């Protein structure tokens, strides 16, 4: 699976952005998908994940209620809708794919993911 993230940019605090991650390859629909982010000088951290079918999602506490992850298997694309953005959301955002069986739990550790996109910068100004 090859992943290409897009949709980042500069936004004021309180604003919204929608990230997209387009995938090529036949294993997209057989993968749980996740978004991670990495701010300068910090470790990469989990943001959100969605199951193969799209029926299950999981969020980091820091974004719960503000961000929403979704996927469109027909378009091989995963999305991250980000609302009520805060300066502390500033980071490079990465999409990732975890080849998993249908009943596998959603993962929050970066090393558990098999494929990664190149990242897209999100900057939130105060």
Coordinates of N, CA, C and O in Angstrom, one line a residue:
X1 N 0.8 -1.2 0.0 CA 0.0 0.0 0.0 C 0.9 1.2 0.0 O 1.8 1.4 0.8
X2 N 0.6 2.1 -0.9 CA 1.3 3.4 -0.9 C 0.2 4.5 -0.5 O -0.9 4.5 -1.0
X3 N 0.6 5.4 0.4 CA -0.3 6.4 1.0 C 0.2 7.8 0.6 O 1.4 8.1 0.7
X4 N -0.7 8.6 0.3 CA -0.4 10.0 0.0 C -1.3 10.9 0.7 O -2.5 11.0 0.4
X5 N -0.8 11.7 1.7 CA -1.6 12.6 2.5 C -1.6 14.0 1.9 O -0.6 14.4 1.3
X6 N -2.7 14.6 2.1 CA -2.9 16.0 1.6 C -3.9 16.8 2.5 O -4.6 16.1 3.3
X7 N -4.0 18.1 2.3 CA -5.0 18.9 3.0 C -4.5 19.7 4.1 O -5.3 20.5 4.7
X8 N -3.2 19.6 4.4 CA -2.7 20.4 5.5 C -2.6 21.9 5.1 O -2.8 22.2 3.9
X9 N -2.3 22.7 6.1 CA -2.2 24.2 5.8 C -2.1 25.0 7.0 O -1.9 24.4 8.1
X10 N -2.3 26.3 6.9 CA -2.2 27.2 8.0 C -3.7 27.7 8.3 O -4.4 28.1 7.4
X11 N -4.1 27.6 9.5 CA -5.4 27.9 9.9 C -5.4 28.6 11.3 O -4.4 28.4 12.1
X12 N -6.3 29.5 11.5 CA -6.4 30.2 12.8 C -7.0 29.3 13.9 O -7.8 28.4 13.5
X13 N -6.7 29.5 15.1 CA -7.3 28.7 16.2 C -8.8 28.8 16.1 O -9.3 29.9 15.9
X14 N -9.4 27.7 16.3 CA -10.9 27.6 16.2 C -11.3 27.2 14.8 O -12.5 26.9 14.7
X15 N -10.4 27.2 13.9 CA -10.8 26.8 12.5 C -10.8 25.3 12.3 O -10.6 24.5 13.2
X16 N -11.0 25.0 11.0 CA -11.2 23.6 10.6 C -10.3 23.3 9.4 O -10.0 24.1 8.6
X17 N -9.9 22.0 9.4 CA -9.2 21.5 8.2 C -9.6 20.0 8.0 O -10.0 19.4 9.0
X18 N -9.6 19.6 6.7 CA -9.9 18.2 6.4 C -8.7 17.6 5.7 O -8.3 18.0 4.6
X19 N -8.1 16.6 6.3 CA -7.0 15.9 5.7 C -7.5 14.7 5.0 O -8.5 14.1 5.4
X20 N -6.9 14.4 3.9 CA -7.2 13.2 3.1 C -5.9 12.4 2.9 O -4.8 12.9 2.9
X21 N -6.1 11.1 2.8 CA -5.0 10.2 2.5 C -5.5 9.2 1.5 O -6.3 8.3 1.8
X22 N -4.9 9.3 0.3 CA -5.3 8.4 -0.8 C -4.3 7.2 -0.9 O -3.1 7.4 -0.7
X23 N -4.8 6.1 -1.1 CA -4.0 4.9 -1.1 C -4.1 4.1 -2.4 O -5.1 4.1 -3.1
X24 N -3.0 3.5 -2.8 CA -3.0 2.7 -3.9 C -2.6 1.3 -3.4 O -2.0 1.1 -2.4
X25 N -3.0 0.3 -4.2 CA -2.8 -1.1 -3.8 C -4.0 -1.8 -3.3 O -5.0 -1.2 -2.9
X26 N -4.0 -3.1 -3.4 CA -5.2 -3.9 -3.2 C -5.5 -4.2 -1.7 O -6.5 -4.7 -1.4
X27 N -4.5 -3.8 -0.8 CA -4.7 -4.2 0.6 C -5.4 -3.1 1.4 O -5.5 -3.2 2.6
X28 N -5.8 -2.0 0.8 CA -6.4 -0.9 1.5 C -7.6 -1.3 2.3 O -7.7 -1.1 3.5
X29 N -8.5 -2.0 1.7 CA -9.7 -2.4 2.4 C -9.4 -3.5 3.4 O -10.3 -3.8 4.2
X30 N -8.2 -4.1 3.4 CA -7.9 -5.1 4.4 C -7.1 -4.5 5.5 O -6.5 -5.3 6.3
X31 N -7.0 -3.2 5.6 CA -6.2 -2.6 6.6 C -7.0 -1.7 7.5 O -7.9 -0.9 7.0
X32 N -6.7 -1.7 8.8 CA -7.1 -0.6 9.7 C -6.3 0.6 9.3 O -5.1 0.4 8.9
X33 N -6.8 1.8 9.5 CA -6.1 3.0 9.1 C -6.0 3.9 10.3 O -6.9 4.0 11.1
X34 N -4.9 4.6 10.4 CA -4.7 5.6 11.5 C -4.1 6.9 11.0 O -3.5 7.0 9.9
X35 N -4.2 7.9 11.9 CA -3.5 9.2 11.7 C -2.7 9.4 12.9 O -3.1 9.1 14.1
X36 N -1.5 9.8 12.7 CA -0.5 10.2 13.7 C 0.0 11.6 13.5 O -0.2 12.1 12.4
X37 N 0.6 12.2 14.4 CA 1.2 13.5 14.2 C 2.5 13.6 15.0 O 2.7 12.9 16.0
X38 N 3.3 14.5 14.5 CA 4.6 14.7 15.2 C 5.0 16.2 15.1 O 5.1 16.8 14.1
X39 N 5.1 16.8 16.3 CA 5.5 18.2 16.4 C 7.0 18.3 16.6 O 7.6 17.3 17.0
X40 N 7.6 19.4 16.3 CA 9.0 19.5 16.4 C 9.5 19.2 17.8 O 9.0 19.7 18.8
X41 N 10.5 18.3 17.8 CA 11.1 18.0 19.1 C 10.3 17.0 19.9 O 10.7 16.7 21.1
X42 N 9.2 16.5 19.4 CA 8.4 15.5 20.1 C 8.3 14.2 19.3 O 8.6 14.1 18.1
X43 N 7.9 13.2 20.1 CA 7.7 11.8 19.4 C 6.4 11.8 18.6 O 5.5 12.7 18.8
X44 N 6.4 10.9 17.7 CA 5.2 10.8 16.9 C 4.1 10.2 17.8 O 4.3 9.3 18.6
X45 N 2.9 10.8 17.8 CA 1.8 10.4 18.6 C 0.6 10.0 17.9 O 0.3 10.6 16.8
X46 N -0.2 9.1 18.4 CA -1.4 8.6 17.9 C -2.5 9.7 17.9 O -2.6 10.4 18.9
X47 N -3.3 9.8 16.8 CA -4.4 10.7 16.8 C -5.7 10.0 16.7 O -6.6 10.2 17.6
X48 N -5.9 9.1 15.7 CA -7.2 8.5 15.5 C -7.0 7.2 14.7 O -6.0 7.2 13.9
X49 N -7.9 6.3 14.8 CA -7.8 5.1 13.9 C -9.3 4.7 13.6 O -10.2 5.0 14.3
X50 N -9.4 4.0 12.4 CA -10.6 3.5 11.9 C -10.5 2.1 11.5 O -9.4 1.7 10.9
X51 N -11.5 1.2 11.7 CA -11.4 -0.2 11.4 C -11.5 -0.4 9.9 O -11.9 0.5 9.1
X52 N -11.3 -1.6 9.5 CA -11.4 -2.0 8.0 C -12.7 -1.6 7.4 O -12.8 -1.1 6.3
X53 N -13.8 -1.9 8.2 CA -15.1 -1.6 7.6 C -15.6 -0.2 7.8 O -16.5 0.3 7.2
X54 N -14.9 0.5 8.7 CA -15.3 1.9 9.0 C -16.2 2.0 10.2 O -16.6 3.1 10.6
X55 N -16.6 0.9 10.7 CA -17.6 0.8 11.8 C -17.1 1.2 13.2 O -17.8 1.6 14.0
X56 N -15.8 1.0 13.3 CA -15.2 1.3 14.6 C -14.1 2.4 14.5 O -13.3 2.4 13.6
X57 N -14.1 3.3 15.5 CA -13.1 4.4 15.5 C -12.6 4.5 16.9 O -13.2 4.1 17.9
X58 N -11.4 5.1 17.0 CA -10.8 5.3 18.3 C -10.0 6.6 18.2 O -9.3 6.9 17.2
X59 N -10.0 7.4 19.3 CA -9.3 8.7 19.3 C -8.4 8.9 20.5 O -8.7 8.4 21.6
X60 N -7.4 9.7 20.3 CA -6.6 10.1 21.4 C -7.5 11.1 22.3 O -8.3 11.8 21.7
X61 N -7.3 11.1 23.6 CA -8.1 12.0 24.4 C -7.9 13.5 24.0 O -8.9 14.2 24.1
X62 N -6.8 13.8 23.5 CA -6.5 15.2 23.2 C -7.3 15.7 22.0 O -7.5 17.0 21.8
X63 N -7.9 14.8 21.2 CA -8.6 15.3 20.0 C -10.1 14.8 20.1 O -10.9 15.2 19.2
X64 N -10.4 14.0 21.0 CA -11.8 13.4 21.1 C -12.8 14.6 21.2 O -12.7 15.5 21.9
X65 N -13.8 14.5 20.3 CA -14.9 15.5 20.3 C -14.6 16.6 19.3 O -15.5 17.4 19.0
X66 N -13.3 16.7 18.8 CA -13.0 17.7 17.9 C -12.6 17.2 16.5 O -12.9 17.8 15.5
X67 N -12.0 16.0 16.5 CA -11.6 15.4 15.2 C -12.5 14.2 14.9 O -13.0 13.5 15.8
X68 N -12.6 13.9 13.6 CA -13.4 12.7 13.2 C -12.7 12.0 12.1 O -12.3 12.7 11.1
X69 N -12.5 10.7 12.2 CA -11.8 9.9 11.2 C -12.9 9.1 10.4 O -13.9 8.7 11.0
X70 N -12.7 9.0 9.1 CA -13.6 8.2 8.3 C -12.9 7.7 7.1 O -11.8 8.1 6.8
X71 N -13.5 6.7 6.4 CA -12.8 6.1 5.3 C -13.9 5.8 4.2 O -15.1 5.6 4.5
X72 N -13.4 5.8 3.0 CA -14.3 5.5 1.8 C -13.5 4.4 1.1 O -12.6 4.7 0.3
X73 N -13.9 3.2 1.3 CA -13.2 2.0 0.7 C -13.3 2.0 -0.8 O -12.5 1.5 -1.5
X74 N -14.4 2.6 -1.3 CA -14.6 2.6 -2.8 C -13.6 3.6 -3.4 O -13.2 3.4 -4.6
X75 N -13.2 4.6 -2.7 CA -12.2 5.6 -3.2 C -10.8 5.4 -2.6 O -9.9 6.2 -2.9
X76 N -10.6 4.3 -1.8 CA -9.3 4.0 -1.2 C -8.8 5.3 -0.5 O -7.6 5.6 -0.7
X77 N -9.6 5.9 0.3 CA -9.2 7.2 0.9 C -9.7 7.2 2.4 O -10.8 6.7 2.7
X78 N -8.8 7.7 3.2 CA -9.2 7.9 4.6 C -9.1 9.4 4.9 O -8.3 10.1 4.3
X79 N -10.0 9.9 5.7 CA -10.1 11.3 6.0 C -9.9 11.6 7.5 O -10.2 10.8 8.4
X80 N -9.5 12.8 7.8 CA -9.5 13.3 9.2 C -10.0 14.7 9.2 O -9.4 15.7 8.7
X81 N -11.2 14.8 9.7 CA -11.9 16.1 9.8 C -11.5 16.7 11.2 O -11.7 16.1 12.2
X82 N -10.9 17.9 11.1 CA -10.3 18.5 12.3 C -11.1 19.8 12.6 O -11.0 20.7 11.7
X83 N -11.8 19.9 13.7 CA -12.5 21.1 14.0 C -12.0 21.7 15.3 O -11.3 21.0 16.1
X84 N -12.3 22.9 15.6 CA -11.9 23.6 16.8 C -10.4 23.5 17.1 O -10.0 23.1 18.1
X85 N -9.7 23.7 16.0 CA -8.2 23.5 16.1 C -7.6 24.5 17.1 O -8.0 25.6 17.3
X86 N -6.5 23.9 17.7 CA -5.8 24.7 18.7 C -4.3 24.8 18.3 O -3.8 23.9 17.5
X87 N -3.6 25.7 18.8 CA -2.2 25.8 18.5 C -1.4 24.6 18.8 O -0.4 24.2 18.0
X88 N -1.8 23.9 19.8 CA -1.1 22.6 20.2 C -1.4 21.5 19.2 O -0.7 20.4 19.3
X89 N -2.3 21.7 18.2 CA -2.5 20.7 17.2 C -1.5 20.8 16.0 O -1.4 20.0 15.1
X90 N -0.6 21.9 16.1 CA 0.4 22.1 15.1 C 1.4 20.9 15.0 O 1.9 20.5 16.1
X91 N 1.5 20.3 13.9 CA 2.4 19.1 13.7 C 2.3 18.7 12.2 O 1.5 19.2 11.4
X92 N 3.2 17.8 11.9 CA 3.1 17.1 10.6 C 2.2 15.9 10.9 O 2.5 15.1 11.8
X93 N 1.2 15.7 10.1 CA 0.2 14.6 10.2 C 0.5 13.5 9.2 O 0.7 13.8 8.0
X94 N 0.5 12.3 9.7 CA 0.8 11.1 8.9 C -0.3 10.2 8.9 O -0.9 9.9 10.0
X95 N -0.6 9.6 7.7 CA -1.6 8.5 7.7 C -0.8 7.2 7.7 O 0.3 7.2 7.2
X96 N -1.4 6.1 8.1 CA -0.7 4.9 8.2 C -1.7 3.7 8.1 O -2.9 3.9 8.4
X97 N -1.3 2.6 7.6 CA -2.1 1.4 7.4 C -1.6 0.2 8.2 O -0.4 0.0 8.2
X98 N -2.5 -0.4 8.8 CA -2.2 -1.6 9.6 C -2.9 -2.8 9.0 O -4.1 -2.9 9.1
X99 N -2.1 -3.7 8.3 CA -2.7 -4.9 7.8 C -3.2 -5.7 8.9 O -2.5 -6.1 9.8
X100 N -4.5 -6.0 9.0 CA -5.1 -6.6 10.2 C -6.3 -7.5 9.8 O -7.0 -7.2 8.8
X101 N -6.5 -8.5 10.5 CA -7.7 -9.3 10.3 C -8.9 -8.5 10.8 O -8.8 -7.5 11.5
X102 N -10.1 -8.9 10.3 CA -11.3 -8.1 10.5 C -11.6 -7.8 12.0 O -12.0 -6.7 12.3
X103 N -11.3 -8.8 12.9 CA -11.6 -8.6 14.3 C -10.5 -8.1 15.1 O -10.6 -8.0 16.3
X104 N -9.4 -7.7 14.5 CA -8.2 -7.2 15.3 C -8.6 -5.8 15.9 O -9.3 -5.1 15.3
X105 N -8.0 -5.5 17.1 CA -8.3 -4.3 17.7 C -7.6 -3.1 17.0 O -6.6 -3.4 16.3
X106 N -8.1 -1.9 17.1 CA -7.4 -0.8 16.6 C -6.1 -0.5 17.4 O -6.2 -0.6 18.6
X107 N -5.1 -0.1 16.7 CA -3.8 0.0 17.4 C -3.5 1.5 17.5 O -3.8 2.3 16.7
X108 N -2.7 1.8 18.6 CA -2.3 3.2 18.8 C -0.8 3.4 18.8 O -0.3 4.5 19.0
X109 N -0.1 2.3 18.6 CA 1.4 2.4 18.6 C 1.9 2.5 17.2 O 1.6 1.6 16.3
X110 N 2.8 3.4 16.9 CA 3.2 3.7 15.5 C 3.9 2.4 14.9 O 3.8 2.1 13.8
X111 N 4.7 1.7 15.7 CA 5.5 0.6 15.2 C 4.6 -0.6 14.8 O 5.0 -1.5 14.2
X112 N 3.3 -0.5 15.2 CA 2.4 -1.6 14.8 C 1.8 -1.4 13.4 O 1.2 -2.3 12.8
X113 N 2.1 -0.2 12.8 CA 1.6 0.1 11.5 C 2.6 -0.3 10.4 O 3.8 -0.1 10.6
X114 N 2.1 -0.8 9.3 CA 3.0 -1.4 8.2 C 3.4 -0.4 7.2 O 4.4 -0.5 6.6
X115 N 2.5 0.5 6.8 CA 2.7 1.5 5.7 C 2.4 2.9 6.2 O 1.5 3.1 7.0
X116 N 3.2 3.8 5.7 CA 3.1 5.2 6.1 C 3.1 6.1 4.9 O 3.8 5.9 3.9
X117 N 2.3 7.2 5.0 CA 2.4 8.3 4.0 C 3.5 9.3 4.3 O 4.2 9.1 5.3
X118 N 3.6 10.3 3.5 CA 4.8 11.2 3.6 C 4.5 12.3 4.6 O 5.5 13.0 5.0
X119 N 3.3 12.5 5.0 CA 3.0 13.6 6.0 C 2.6 14.9 5.4 O 3.0 15.2 4.2
X120 N 1.7 15.6 6.1 CA 1.3 16.9 5.6 C 1.3 17.9 6.8 O 0.9 17.5 7.9
X121 N 1.8 19.1 6.6 CA 2.0 20.0 7.7 C 0.6 20.7 8.0 O 0.0 21.3 7.2
X122 N 0.3 20.7 9.3 CA -0.8 21.5 9.8 C -0.2 22.5 10.8 O 0.4 22.2 11.8
X123 N -0.5 23.8 10.6 CA -0.1 24.9 11.5 C -1.3 25.7 11.9 O -2.1 26.2 11.1
X124 N -1.5 25.8 13.2 CA -2.6 26.5 13.8 C -2.0 27.7 14.5 O -1.3 27.6 15.5
X125 N -2.4 28.9 14.1 CA -1.9 30.1 14.7 C -2.9 30.6 15.8 O -4.1 30.4 15.7
X126 N -2.3 31.2 16.8 CA -3.2 31.7 17.9 C -3.7 33.1 17.7 O -3.3 33.8 16.7

